[in-house]
Tab-separated table of C-alpha atoms and ligand atoms in Angstrom:
chain	number	residue	atom	x	y	z
A	85	MET	CA	26.277	167.654	16.580
A	86	ASP	CA	24.374	164.897	14.769
A	87	ALA	CA	24.464	161.579	16.632
A	88	GLN	CA	25.895	159.669	13.670
A	89	ASP	CA	28.855	162.090	13.619
A	90	LEU	CA	29.906	160.567	16.954
A	91	LYS	CA	31.418	157.545	15.178
A	92	GLN	CA	34.445	159.669	14.283
A	93	TYR	CA	35.297	159.827	18.014
A	94	ILE	CA	35.268	156.036	18.505
A	95	ARG	CA	38.751	154.535	18.121
A	96	ASP	CA	39.047	150.950	16.851
A	97	VAL	CA	41.760	148.996	18.661
A	98	PRO	CA	42.431	145.539	17.159
A	99	ASP	CA	43.343	142.608	19.426
A	100	PHE	CA	42.471	144.301	22.735
A	101	PRO	CA	42.133	143.036	25.415
A	102	LYS	CA	43.019	139.842	23.567
A	103	GLU	CA	43.599	138.575	20.040
A	104	GLY	CA	40.568	138.655	17.778
A	105	ILE	CA	38.650	141.339	19.732
A	106	LEU	CA	38.114	144.708	18.017
A	107	PHE	CA	37.815	147.090	20.970
A	108	ARG	CA	35.619	150.164	20.433
A	109	ASP	CA	37.444	152.762	22.520
A	110	ILE	CA	35.347	155.746	23.673
A	111	SER	CA	38.375	157.633	25.109
A	112	PRO	CA	38.604	160.096	22.153
A	113	LEU	CA	34.887	160.872	22.542
A	114	LEU	CA	35.374	161.594	26.258
A	115	LEU	CA	37.992	164.231	25.382
A	116	ASN	CA	35.328	166.245	23.562
A	117	SER	CA	32.660	167.772	25.823
A	118	GLU	CA	30.285	168.479	22.912
A	119	ALA	CA	30.519	164.859	21.809
A	120	VAL	CA	29.787	163.604	25.344
A	121	ALA	CA	26.768	165.930	25.580
A	122	ALA	CA	25.516	164.796	22.157
A	123	ALA	CA	25.997	161.135	23.106
A	124	ALA	CA	24.029	161.537	26.356
A	125	GLU	CA	21.281	163.435	24.522
A	126	ALA	CA	21.025	160.719	21.849
A	127	ILE	CA	20.826	157.965	24.481
A	128	ALA	CA	18.134	159.840	26.453
A	129	ALA	CA	16.049	161.243	23.552
A	130	PRO	CA	13.500	158.404	23.080
A	131	PHE	CA	12.728	158.387	26.809
A	132	ARG	CA	12.082	162.079	27.450
A	133	ASP	CA	8.318	161.651	27.835
A	134	GLN	CA	8.392	158.155	29.359
A	135	GLY	CA	8.307	159.000	33.056
A	136	ILE	CA	11.714	157.480	33.816
A	137	GLU	CA	12.368	157.661	37.586
A	138	ARG	CA	15.668	155.764	37.831
A	139	VAL	CA	18.610	155.323	35.480
A	140	LEU	CA	20.763	152.238	36.166
A	141	GLY	CA	24.392	152.879	35.150
A	142	ILE	CA	26.570	149.787	34.795
A	143	GLU	CA	30.164	149.910	36.112
A	144	SER	CA	32.228	151.501	34.891
A	145	ARG	CA	31.686	153.156	31.518
A	146	GLY	CA	27.925	153.037	32.055
A	147	PHE	CA	28.425	155.548	34.889
A	148	ILE	CA	29.877	158.084	32.434
A	149	PHE	CA	26.728	158.197	30.317
A	150	GLY	CA	24.261	157.161	33.030
A	151	ALA	CA	24.889	160.343	35.031
A	152	PRO	CA	24.071	162.899	32.279
A	153	VAL	CA	21.197	160.742	30.982
A	154	ALA	CA	19.665	160.676	34.490
A	155	GLN	CA	20.038	164.472	34.705
A	156	ALA	CA	18.464	164.932	31.253
A	157	LEU	CA	15.486	162.785	32.243
A	158	GLY	CA	15.077	164.219	35.741
A	159	ALA	CA	15.695	160.731	37.153
A	160	GLY	CA	17.763	159.339	40.011
A	161	LEU	CA	20.994	157.481	39.214
A	162	VAL	CA	21.541	153.928	40.489
A	163	LEU	CA	25.049	152.425	40.478
A	164	VAL	CA	25.233	148.797	39.333
A	165	ARG	CA	28.633	147.634	40.526
A	166	LYS	CA	31.145	144.816	40.650
A	167	PRO	CA	31.081	142.774	43.887
A	168	GLY	CA	32.272	144.296	47.161
A	169	LYS	CA	32.066	147.953	46.126
A	170	LEU	CA	28.651	148.940	47.461
A	171	PRO	CA	28.425	149.712	51.191
A	172	TRP	CA	24.727	148.994	51.851
A	173	LYS	CA	22.540	145.874	51.488
A	174	THR	CA	22.669	144.516	47.958
A	175	HIS	CA	20.923	142.310	45.447
A	176	GLN	CA	23.387	140.199	43.457
A	177	VAL	CA	23.171	138.477	40.085
A	178	SER	CA	25.893	136.236	38.632
A	179	TYR	CA	26.235	135.654	34.912
A	180	ALA	CA	28.396	133.515	32.647
A	181	LEU	CA	31.486	134.867	30.893
A	182	GLU	CA	33.494	133.105	28.197
A	183	TYR	CA	35.627	131.695	31.022
A	184	GLY	CA	34.048	131.603	34.482
A	185	GLU	CA	31.437	134.016	35.755
A	186	ASP	CA	30.980	137.544	37.007
A	187	THR	CA	28.619	139.198	39.480
A	188	LEU	CA	26.858	142.560	39.608
A	189	GLU	CA	25.330	144.194	42.662
A	190	MET	CA	22.815	146.952	43.338
A	191	HIS	CA	21.537	148.445	46.593
A	192	THR	CA	18.258	146.850	47.680
A	193	ASP	CA	16.721	150.277	48.383
A	194	ALA	CA	17.726	151.846	45.045
A	195	ILE	CA	14.403	151.138	43.305
A	196	GLU	CA	10.850	151.107	44.706
A	197	PRO	CA	8.469	148.444	43.331
A	198	GLY	CA	6.813	149.718	40.148
A	199	GLN	CA	9.303	152.499	39.472
A	200	ARG	CA	10.040	153.089	35.802
A	201	VAL	CA	13.713	152.547	35.020
A	202	LEU	CA	16.158	152.838	32.120
A	203	ILE	CA	19.348	150.723	31.978
A	204	VAL	CA	22.376	152.516	30.483
A	205	ASP	CA	25.789	151.248	29.369
A	206	ASP	CA	28.357	152.420	26.820
A	207	LEU	CA	28.207	149.282	24.693
A	208	ILE	CA	26.273	146.048	24.249
A	209	ALA	CA	28.334	143.106	23.017
A	210	THR	CA	27.010	139.634	23.951
A	211	GLY	CA	24.339	141.162	26.195
A	212	GLY	CA	25.328	139.231	29.330
A	213	THR	CA	26.073	142.326	31.404
A	214	ALA	CA	22.835	144.059	30.467
A	215	ALA	CA	20.813	140.846	30.998
A	216	ALA	CA	22.198	140.560	34.553
A	217	THR	CA	21.301	144.213	35.199
A	218	LEU	CA	17.790	143.590	33.874
A	219	GLU	CA	17.513	140.724	36.383
A	220	LEU	CA	18.654	143.052	39.218
A	221	ALA	CA	15.985	145.581	38.194
A	222	ARG	CA	13.304	142.892	38.155
A	223	ARG	CA	14.354	141.735	41.656
A	224	CYS	CA	13.214	145.197	42.791
A	225	GLU	CA	9.992	144.819	40.744
A	226	ALA	CA	11.037	147.696	38.501
A	227	ASP	CA	9.078	148.620	35.389
A	228	VAL	CA	11.903	148.505	32.829
A	229	ALA	CA	11.353	150.929	29.929
A	230	ALA	CA	14.438	149.809	27.990
A	231	ALA	CA	18.160	149.171	27.964
A	232	ALA	CA	19.994	151.993	26.144
A	233	PHE	CA	23.541	152.034	24.761
A	234	LEU	CA	25.803	154.368	22.853
A	235	ILE	CA	27.179	151.429	20.811
A	236	GLU	CA	25.721	148.093	19.712
A	237	LEU	CA	27.845	145.324	18.189
A	238	GLU	CA	25.020	143.970	16.061
A	239	PHE	CA	26.838	140.843	14.861
A	240	LEU	CA	26.860	139.488	18.438
A	241	ASN	CA	23.056	139.834	18.657
A	242	GLY	CA	23.199	140.774	22.344
A	243	ARG	CA	19.715	142.256	22.199
A	244	SER	CA	18.309	138.717	21.846
A	245	GLN	CA	19.441	138.171	25.483
A	246	LEU	CA	17.191	140.995	26.698
A	247	ASP	CA	13.441	140.613	27.042
A	248	SER	CA	13.112	144.405	27.085
A	249	ASN	CA	13.169	147.241	24.569
A	250	VAL	CA	16.679	148.067	23.348
A	251	HIS	CA	17.912	151.444	22.099
A	252	ALA	CA	21.358	151.902	20.529
A	253	VAL	CA	22.703	155.115	19.002
A	254	LEU	CA	25.651	153.756	16.967
A	255	LYS	CA	25.687	150.307	15.364
A	256	TYR	CA	28.654	148.297	14.120
B	364	AMP	P1	28.614	142.097	27.084
B	364	AMP	O1	28.213	141.618	28.453
B	364	AMP	O2	29.270	141.005	26.256
B	364	AMP	O3	27.446	142.742	26.347
B	364	AMP	O4	29.757	143.168	27.265
B	364	AMP	C1	29.433	144.454	27.552
B	364	AMP	C2	30.500	145.154	28.343
B	364	AMP	O5	31.832	144.852	27.943
B	364	AMP	C3	30.307	146.642	28.185
B	364	AMP	O6	30.289	147.204	29.477
B	364	AMP	C4	31.483	147.094	27.353
B	364	AMP	O7	32.065	148.216	27.962
B	364	AMP	C5	32.470	145.937	27.317
B	364	AMP	N1	32.828	145.497	25.952
B	364	AMP	C6	32.564	144.284	25.399
B	364	AMP	N2	33.038	144.167	24.158
B	364	AMP	C7	33.612	145.352	23.860
B	364	AMP	C8	34.283	145.880	22.684
B	364	AMP	N3	34.439	145.165	21.559
B	364	AMP	N4	34.727	147.150	22.735
B	364	AMP	C9	34.565	147.895	23.861
B	364	AMP	N5	33.959	147.455	24.984
B	364	AMP	C10	33.485	146.195	25.002
């Protein structure tokens, strides 16, 4: 399956979760195992020869693609989670939302200094979530290869929030 054919499995849902937001729903894609495999392959492809040692999957849809991407690259998977979910010692980074703020956490022993890492999520919108994850990676002195996404909402210019390489398979 060609990566660009994956767009047919993304469902557009107007006004979710609130008025004015066009939600890009990956649920139809997840129903198709070939589409999931092709999506993971397309996310991982540019990094096959880059010595990636850790993939950081961002809760929760980033876990879905982070796991097969980590397998494809022969890397370990790190869970970047909402507060209070991780049982061990954590680094925490808070970031601004439209209203209020949110926090992400990662285990302090998930990345060794200098390890080469790839950040993975399903979608980049404003870039705030990925920027916070980049900050978590840097707290561990990671060598960040890139942040990689299945979908980029280009009009929001989220990649300008990231001082790293950015890879996106499908652009809207
Ligand atoms: P952001 O921090 O603004 O880049 O938001 C990224 C996160 O919010 C991702 O984990 C997405 O799953 C989710 N998200 C934001 N906007 C959308 C959208 N229009 N459709 C689907 N998911 C979205």
